[in-house]
Amino acid sequence: MSVKDILKDKASSVLSIEEDKNVLEATQMMVGAKVGSLIVTFQGKLVGIFTERDLMRVVAKDHANLDKIKLKDVMTTQLTVAGPDEDVDDILNNMITKRFRHMPVLDGDKIIGLISIGDAVKTKLTRTQAEMSILREYMYGPH
């Protein structure tokens, strides 16, 4: 199963915010949308990601100035991105190995989605359950 299969089951809009916005604006956007991360852009191009983990670092260091700290100064810029045809097993392995939970999906330079480790696990679980069902039916016949 590929990344584009995961994206089919998700809402089609990708939440993003420009890098010159502040941490408070990003946090309010995340809370309002009930998400754990935002794609950060500069003139519509991916430049980083702002996650709950980034927010915690800022709060611990300078919680009084969330409305003054720009995302470009605190976002994660060392990104691992996925392409639409990558396999979910590879994505999940990458997330676990590198210890991150959100991965932007690009088709060329175009941002087409964002998948979470939860999305990848759900997809893998669904696939595994379907395979188990097929094997049971093969071994024991239809119920």
mmCIF file with all atom_site columns, C-alpha atoms in Angstrom:
data_model
loop_
_atom_site.group_PDB
_atom_site.id
_atom_site.type_symbol
_atom_site.label_atom_id
_atom_site.label_alt_id
_atom_site.label_comp_id
_atom_site.label_asym_id
_atom_site.label_entity_id
_atom_site.label_seq_id
_atom_site.pdbx_PDB_ins_code
_atom_site.Cartn_x
_atom_site.Cartn_y
_atom_site.Cartn_z
_atom_site.occupancy
_atom_site.B_iso_or_equiv
_atom_site.pdbx_formal_charge
_atom_site.auth_seq_id
_atom_site.auth_comp_id
_atom_site.auth_asym_id
_atom_site.auth_atom_id
_atom_site.pdbx_PDB_model_num
ATOM 1   C CA . MET A 1 1   ? 0.000   0.000   0.000  1.00 0.00 ? 1   MET A CA 1
ATOM 2   C CA . SER A 1 2   ? 1.364   3.408   -0.945 1.00 0.00 ? 2   SER A CA 1
ATOM 3   C CA . VAL A 1 3   ? 1.319   6.874   0.564  1.00 0.00 ? 3   VAL A CA 1
ATOM 4   C CA . LYS A 1 4   ? -1.279  8.010   -1.993 1.00 0.00 ? 4   LYS A CA 1
ATOM 5   C CA . ASP A 1 5   ? -3.597  5.282   -0.619 1.00 0.00 ? 5   ASP A CA 1
ATOM 6   C CA . ILE A 1 6   ? -3.225  6.766   2.865  1.00 0.00 ? 6   ILE A CA 1
ATOM 7   C CA . LEU A 1 7   ? -3.960  10.253  1.547  1.00 0.00 ? 7   LEU A CA 1
ATOM 8   C CA . LYS A 1 8   ? -7.182  9.064   -0.148 1.00 0.00 ? 8   LYS A CA 1
ATOM 9   C CA . ASP A 1 9   ? -8.647  8.314   3.287  1.00 0.00 ? 9   ASP A CA 1
ATOM 10  C CA . LYS A 1 10  ? -7.656  11.670  4.771  1.00 0.00 ? 10  LYS A CA 1
ATOM 11  C CA . ALA A 1 11  ? -9.173  15.105  4.388  1.00 0.00 ? 11  ALA A CA 1
ATOM 12  C CA . SER A 1 12  ? -7.917  16.663  1.181  1.00 0.00 ? 12  SER A CA 1
ATOM 13  C CA . SER A 1 13  ? -6.749  19.984  2.599  1.00 0.00 ? 13  SER A CA 1
ATOM 14  C CA . VAL A 1 14  ? -3.211  20.411  3.891  1.00 0.00 ? 14  VAL A CA 1
ATOM 15  C CA . LEU A 1 15  ? -2.865  22.800  6.790  1.00 0.00 ? 15  LEU A CA 1
ATOM 16  C CA . SER A 1 16  ? 0.016   25.170  6.279  1.00 0.00 ? 16  SER A CA 1
ATOM 17  C CA . ILE A 1 17  ? 1.249   28.447  7.657  1.00 0.00 ? 17  ILE A CA 1
ATOM 18  C CA . GLU A 1 18  ? 3.827   30.931  6.406  1.00 0.00 ? 18  GLU A CA 1
ATOM 19  C CA . GLU A 1 19  ? 7.192   31.028  8.186  1.00 0.00 ? 19  GLU A CA 1
ATOM 20  C CA . ASP A 1 20  ? 6.828   34.693  9.216  1.00 0.00 ? 20  ASP A CA 1
ATOM 21  C CA . LYS A 1 21  ? 3.791   33.942  11.408 1.00 0.00 ? 21  LYS A CA 1
ATOM 22  C CA . ASN A 1 22  ? 4.333   33.612  15.131 1.00 0.00 ? 22  ASN A CA 1
ATOM 23  C CA . VAL A 1 23  ? 4.178   30.606  17.448 1.00 0.00 ? 23  VAL A CA 1
ATOM 24  C CA . LEU A 1 24  ? 0.923   31.738  19.070 1.00 0.00 ? 24  LEU A CA 1
ATOM 25  C CA . GLU A 1 25  ? -0.819  31.927  15.676 1.00 0.00 ? 25  GLU A CA 1
ATOM 26  C CA . ALA A 1 26  ? 0.445   28.463  14.768 1.00 0.00 ? 26  ALA A CA 1
ATOM 27  C CA . THR A 1 27  ? -0.644  27.045  18.120 1.00 0.00 ? 27  THR A CA 1
ATOM 28  C CA . GLN A 1 28  ? -4.122  28.519  17.793 1.00 0.00 ? 28  GLN A CA 1
ATOM 29  C CA . MET A 1 29  ? -4.390  27.069  14.287 1.00 0.00 ? 29  MET A CA 1
ATOM 30  C CA . MET A 1 30  ? -3.295  23.628  15.511 1.00 0.00 ? 30  MET A CA 1
ATOM 31  C CA . VAL A 1 31  ? -5.737  23.672  18.426 1.00 0.00 ? 31  VAL A CA 1
ATOM 32  C CA . GLY A 1 32  ? -8.588  24.855  16.212 1.00 0.00 ? 32  GLY A CA 1
ATOM 33  C CA . ALA A 1 33  ? -7.960  22.106  13.676 1.00 0.00 ? 33  ALA A CA 1
ATOM 34  C CA . LYS A 1 34  ? -7.180  19.469  16.350 1.00 0.00 ? 34  LYS A CA 1
ATOM 35  C CA . VAL A 1 35  ? -3.855  18.560  14.724 1.00 0.00 ? 35  VAL A CA 1
ATOM 36  C CA . GLY A 1 36  ? -0.343  18.010  16.050 1.00 0.00 ? 36  GLY A CA 1
ATOM 37  C CA . SER A 1 37  ? 1.621   19.749  13.310 1.00 0.00 ? 37  SER A CA 1
ATOM 38  C CA . LEU A 1 38  ? 1.546   22.301  10.531 1.00 0.00 ? 38  LEU A CA 1
ATOM 39  C CA . ILE A 1 39  ? 3.455   22.481  7.277  1.00 0.00 ? 39  ILE A CA 1
ATOM 40  C CA . VAL A 1 40  ? 5.492   25.700  7.233  1.00 0.00 ? 40  VAL A CA 1
ATOM 41  C CA . THR A 1 41  ? 5.909   27.445  3.909  1.00 0.00 ? 41  THR A CA 1
ATOM 42  C CA . PHE A 1 42  ? 7.659   30.377  2.302  1.00 0.00 ? 42  PHE A CA 1
ATOM 43  C CA . GLN A 1 43  ? 5.795   31.672  -0.746 1.00 0.00 ? 43  GLN A CA 1
ATOM 44  C CA . GLY A 1 44  ? 3.870   28.414  -0.903 1.00 0.00 ? 44  GLY A CA 1
ATOM 45  C CA . LYS A 1 45  ? 6.961   26.151  -0.852 1.00 0.00 ? 45  LYS A CA 1
ATOM 46  C CA . LEU A 1 46  ? 7.768   23.726  1.960  1.00 0.00 ? 46  LEU A CA 1
ATOM 47  C CA . VAL A 1 47  ? 10.490  25.052  4.281  1.00 0.00 ? 47  VAL A CA 1
ATOM 48  C CA . GLY A 1 48  ? 9.728   23.227  7.508  1.00 0.00 ? 48  GLY A CA 1
ATOM 49  C CA . ILE A 1 49  ? 7.228   21.758  9.906  1.00 0.00 ? 49  ILE A CA 1
ATOM 50  C CA . PHE A 1 50  ? 6.000   23.023  13.267 1.00 0.00 ? 50  PHE A CA 1
ATOM 51  C CA . THR A 1 51  ? 4.996   20.271  15.677 1.00 0.00 ? 51  THR A CA 1
ATOM 52  C CA . GLU A 1 52  ? 3.817   19.850  19.242 1.00 0.00 ? 52  GLU A CA 1
ATOM 53  C CA . ARG A 1 53  ? 7.406   18.937  20.096 1.00 0.00 ? 53  ARG A CA 1
ATOM 54  C CA . ASP A 1 54  ? 8.670   22.251  18.660 1.00 0.00 ? 54  ASP A CA 1
ATOM 55  C CA . LEU A 1 55  ? 6.014   24.076  20.658 1.00 0.00 ? 55  LEU A CA 1
ATOM 56  C CA . MET A 1 56  ? 7.112   22.403  23.888 1.00 0.00 ? 56  MET A CA 1
ATOM 57  C CA . ARG A 1 57  ? 10.714  23.500  23.292 1.00 0.00 ? 57  ARG A CA 1
ATOM 58  C CA . VAL A 1 58  ? 9.588   27.106  22.795 1.00 0.00 ? 58  VAL A CA 1
ATOM 59  C CA . VAL A 1 59  ? 7.292   27.083  25.822 1.00 0.00 ? 59  VAL A CA 1
ATOM 60  C CA . ALA A 1 60  ? 10.039  25.686  28.051 1.00 0.00 ? 60  ALA A CA 1
ATOM 61  C CA . LYS A 1 61  ? 12.494  28.341  26.896 1.00 0.00 ? 61  LYS A CA 1
ATOM 62  C CA . ASP A 1 62  ? 10.400  31.495  26.405 1.00 0.00 ? 62  ASP A CA 1
ATOM 63  C CA . HIS A 1 63  ? 6.683   30.987  27.126 1.00 0.00 ? 63  HIS A CA 1
ATOM 64  C CA . ALA A 1 64  ? 5.956   34.682  27.636 1.00 0.00 ? 64  ALA A CA 1
ATOM 65  C CA . ASN A 1 65  ? 6.751   35.655  24.047 1.00 0.00 ? 65  ASN A CA 1
ATOM 66  C CA . LEU A 1 66  ? 4.813   33.169  21.913 1.00 0.00 ? 66  LEU A CA 1
ATOM 67  C CA . ASP A 1 67  ? 3.261   36.066  20.015 1.00 0.00 ? 67  ASP A CA 1
ATOM 68  C CA . LYS A 1 68  ? 6.690   37.477  19.107 1.00 0.00 ? 68  LYS A CA 1
ATOM 69  C CA . ILE A 1 69  ? 8.661   34.349  18.157 1.00 0.00 ? 69  ILE A CA 1
ATOM 70  C CA . LYS A 1 70  ? 8.557   33.638  14.428 1.00 0.00 ? 70  LYS A CA 1
ATOM 71  C CA . LEU A 1 71  ? 8.057   30.103  13.186 1.00 0.00 ? 71  LEU A CA 1
ATOM 72  C CA . LYS A 1 72  ? 11.112  30.376  10.946 1.00 0.00 ? 72  LYS A CA 1
ATOM 73  C CA . ASP A 1 73  ? 13.225  30.627  14.105 1.00 0.00 ? 73  ASP A CA 1
ATOM 74  C CA . VAL A 1 74  ? 11.831  27.528  15.862 1.00 0.00 ? 74  VAL A CA 1
ATOM 75  C CA . MET A 1 75  ? 10.419  25.171  13.229 1.00 0.00 ? 75  MET A CA 1
ATOM 76  C CA . THR A 1 76  ? 11.998  21.853  12.287 1.00 0.00 ? 76  THR A CA 1
ATOM 77  C CA . THR A 1 77  ? 13.845  22.231  8.997  1.00 0.00 ? 77  THR A CA 1
ATOM 78  C CA . GLN A 1 78  ? 15.654  18.890  8.718  1.00 0.00 ? 78  GLN A CA 1
ATOM 79  C CA . LEU A 1 79  ? 12.767  17.054  7.090  1.00 0.00 ? 79  LEU A CA 1
ATOM 80  C CA . THR A 1 80  ? 12.264  13.595  5.730  1.00 0.00 ? 80  THR A CA 1
ATOM 81  C CA . VAL A 1 81  ? 9.576   13.747  3.073  1.00 0.00 ? 81  VAL A CA 1
ATOM 82  C CA . ALA A 1 82  ? 7.612   11.069  1.269  1.00 0.00 ? 82  ALA A CA 1
ATOM 83  C CA . GLY A 1 83  ? 6.602   10.708  -2.336 1.00 0.00 ? 83  GLY A CA 1
ATOM 84  C CA . PRO A 1 84  ? 3.107   9.533   -3.299 1.00 0.00 ? 84  PRO A CA 1
ATOM 85  C CA . ASP A 1 85  ? 4.300   6.127   -4.507 1.00 0.00 ? 85  ASP A CA 1
ATOM 86  C CA . GLU A 1 86  ? 6.354   5.168   -1.443 1.00 0.00 ? 86  GLU A CA 1
ATOM 87  C CA . ASP A 1 87  ? 5.260   2.091   0.464  1.00 0.00 ? 87  ASP A CA 1
ATOM 88  C CA . VAL A 1 88  ? 3.659   2.516   3.893  1.00 0.00 ? 88  VAL A CA 1
ATOM 89  C CA . ASP A 1 89  ? 6.107   0.003   5.407  1.00 0.00 ? 89  ASP A CA 1
ATOM 90  C CA . ASP A 1 90  ? 9.045   2.168   4.334  1.00 0.00 ? 90  ASP A CA 1
ATOM 91  C CA . ILE A 1 91  ? 7.385   5.307   5.701  1.00 0.00 ? 91  ILE A CA 1
ATOM 92  C CA . LEU A 1 92  ? 6.590   3.658   9.023  1.00 0.00 ? 92  LEU A CA 1
ATOM 93  C CA . ASN A 1 93  ? 10.116  2.282   9.342  1.00 0.00 ? 93  ASN A CA 1
ATOM 94  C CA . ASN A 1 94  ? 11.560  5.734   8.613  1.00 0.00 ? 94  ASN A CA 1
ATOM 95  C CA . MET A 1 95  ? 9.355   7.399   11.231 1.00 0.00 ? 95  MET A CA 1
ATOM 96  C CA . ILE A 1 96  ? 10.208  4.828   13.891 1.00 0.00 ? 96  ILE A CA 1
ATOM 97  C CA . THR A 1 97  ? 13.937  4.797   13.142 1.00 0.00 ? 97  THR A CA 1
ATOM 98  C CA . LYS A 1 98  ? 14.310  8.586   13.011 1.00 0.00 ? 98  LYS A CA 1
ATOM 99  C CA . ARG A 1 99  ? 11.821  9.186   15.858 1.00 0.00 ? 99  ARG A CA 1
ATOM 100 C CA . PHE A 1 100 ? 9.350   11.605  14.313 1.00 0.00 ? 100 PHE A CA 1
ATOM 101 C CA . ARG A 1 101 ? 5.581   11.479  13.916 1.00 0.00 ? 101 ARG A CA 1
ATOM 102 C CA . HIS A 1 102 ? 4.666   13.684  10.952 1.00 0.00 ? 102 HIS A CA 1
ATOM 103 C CA . MET A 1 103 ? 5.898   13.469  7.365  1.00 0.00 ? 103 MET A CA 1
ATOM 104 C CA . PRO A 1 104 ? 5.118   15.884  4.533  1.00 0.00 ? 104 PRO A CA 1
ATOM 105 C CA . VAL A 1 105 ? 4.228   14.300  1.207  1.00 0.00 ? 105 VAL A CA 1
ATOM 106 C CA . LEU A 1 106 ? 5.496   15.986  -1.952 1.00 0.00 ? 106 LEU A CA 1
ATOM 107 C CA . ASP A 1 107 ? 4.815   15.326  -5.603 1.00 0.00 ? 107 ASP A CA 1
ATOM 108 C CA . GLY A 1 108 ? 7.811   17.093  -7.111 1.00 0.00 ? 108 GLY A CA 1
ATOM 109 C CA . ASP A 1 109 ? 7.820   20.474  -5.346 1.00 0.00 ? 109 ASP A CA 1
ATOM 110 C CA . LYS A 1 110 ? 4.061   20.434  -4.702 1.00 0.00 ? 110 LYS A CA 1
ATOM 111 C CA . ILE A 1 111 ? 2.835   19.701  -1.176 1.00 0.00 ? 111 ILE A CA 1
ATOM 112 C CA . ILE A 1 112 ? 0.084   17.092  -1.512 1.00 0.00 ? 112 ILE A CA 1
ATOM 113 C CA . GLY A 1 113 ? -0.341  15.943  2.060  1.00 0.00 ? 113 GLY A CA 1
ATOM 114 C CA . LEU A 1 114 ? 0.923   15.224  5.515  1.00 0.00 ? 114 LEU A CA 1
ATOM 115 C CA . ILE A 1 115 ? 0.812   11.785  7.089  1.00 0.00 ? 115 ILE A CA 1
ATOM 116 C CA . SER A 1 116 ? 1.189   10.931  10.731 1.00 0.00 ? 116 SER A CA 1
ATOM 117 C CA . ILE A 1 117 ? 2.569   7.806   12.304 1.00 0.00 ? 117 ILE A CA 1
ATOM 118 C CA . GLY A 1 118 ? -1.027  7.065   13.320 1.00 0.00 ? 118 GLY A CA 1
ATOM 119 C CA . ASP A 1 119 ? -2.112  7.167   9.664  1.00 0.00 ? 119 ASP A CA 1
ATOM 120 C CA . ALA A 1 120 ? 0.675   4.750   8.731  1.00 0.00 ? 120 ALA A CA 1
ATOM 121 C CA . VAL A 1 121 ? -0.075  2.352   11.605 1.00 0.00 ? 121 VAL A CA 1
ATOM 122 C CA . LYS A 1 122 ? -3.803  2.370   10.824 1.00 0.00 ? 122 LYS A CA 1
ATOM 123 C CA . THR A 1 123 ? -3.105  1.559   7.171  1.00 0.00 ? 123 THR A CA 1
ATOM 124 C CA . LYS A 1 124 ? -0.693  -1.234  8.069  1.00 0.00 ? 124 LYS A CA 1
ATOM 125 C CA . LEU A 1 125 ? -3.145  -2.704  10.587 1.00 0.00 ? 125 LEU A CA 1
ATOM 126 C CA . THR A 1 126 ? -5.983  -2.657  8.059  1.00 0.00 ? 126 THR A CA 1
ATOM 127 C CA . ARG A 1 127 ? -3.788  -4.375  5.480  1.00 0.00 ? 127 ARG A CA 1
ATOM 128 C CA . THR A 1 128 ? -2.607  -6.998  7.983  1.00 0.00 ? 128 THR A CA 1
ATOM 129 C CA . GLN A 1 129 ? -6.179  -7.766  9.075  1.00 0.00 ? 129 GLN A CA 1
ATOM 130 C CA . ALA A 1 130 ? -7.254  -8.195  5.443  1.00 0.00 ? 130 ALA A CA 1
ATOM 131 C CA . GLU A 1 131 ? -4.343  -10.567 4.794  1.00 0.00 ? 131 GLU A CA 1
ATOM 132 C CA . MET A 1 132 ? -5.209  -12.584 7.911  1.00 0.00 ? 132 MET A CA 1
ATOM 133 C CA . SER A 1 133 ? -8.815  -12.874 6.791  1.00 0.00 ? 133 SER A CA 1
ATOM 134 C CA . ILE A 1 134 ? -7.749  -14.146 3.365  1.00 0.00 ? 134 ILE A CA 1
ATOM 135 C CA . LEU A 1 135 ? -5.396  -16.701 4.926  1.00 0.00 ? 135 LEU A CA 1
ATOM 136 C CA . ARG A 1 136 ? -8.063  -17.927 7.365  1.00 0.00 ? 136 ARG A CA 1
ATOM 137 C CA . GLU A 1 137 ? -10.545 -18.366 4.545  1.00 0.00 ? 137 GLU A CA 1
ATOM 138 C CA . TYR A 1 138 ? -7.952  -20.220 2.492  1.00 0.00 ? 138 TYR A CA 1
ATOM 139 C CA . MET A 1 139 ? -7.038  -22.515 5.397  1.00 0.00 ? 139 MET A CA 1
ATOM 140 C CA . TYR A 1 140 ? -10.482 -23.140 6.885  1.00 0.00 ? 140 TYR A CA 1
ATOM 141 C CA . GLY A 1 141 ? -12.915 -22.157 4.140  1.00 0.00 ? 141 GLY A CA 1
ATOM 142 C CA . PRO A 1 142 ? -15.609 -19.496 4.305  1.00 0.00 ? 142 PRO A CA 1
ATOM 143 C CA . HIS A 1 143 ? -17.451 -19.155 7.635  1.00 0.00 ? 143 HIS A CA 1
#
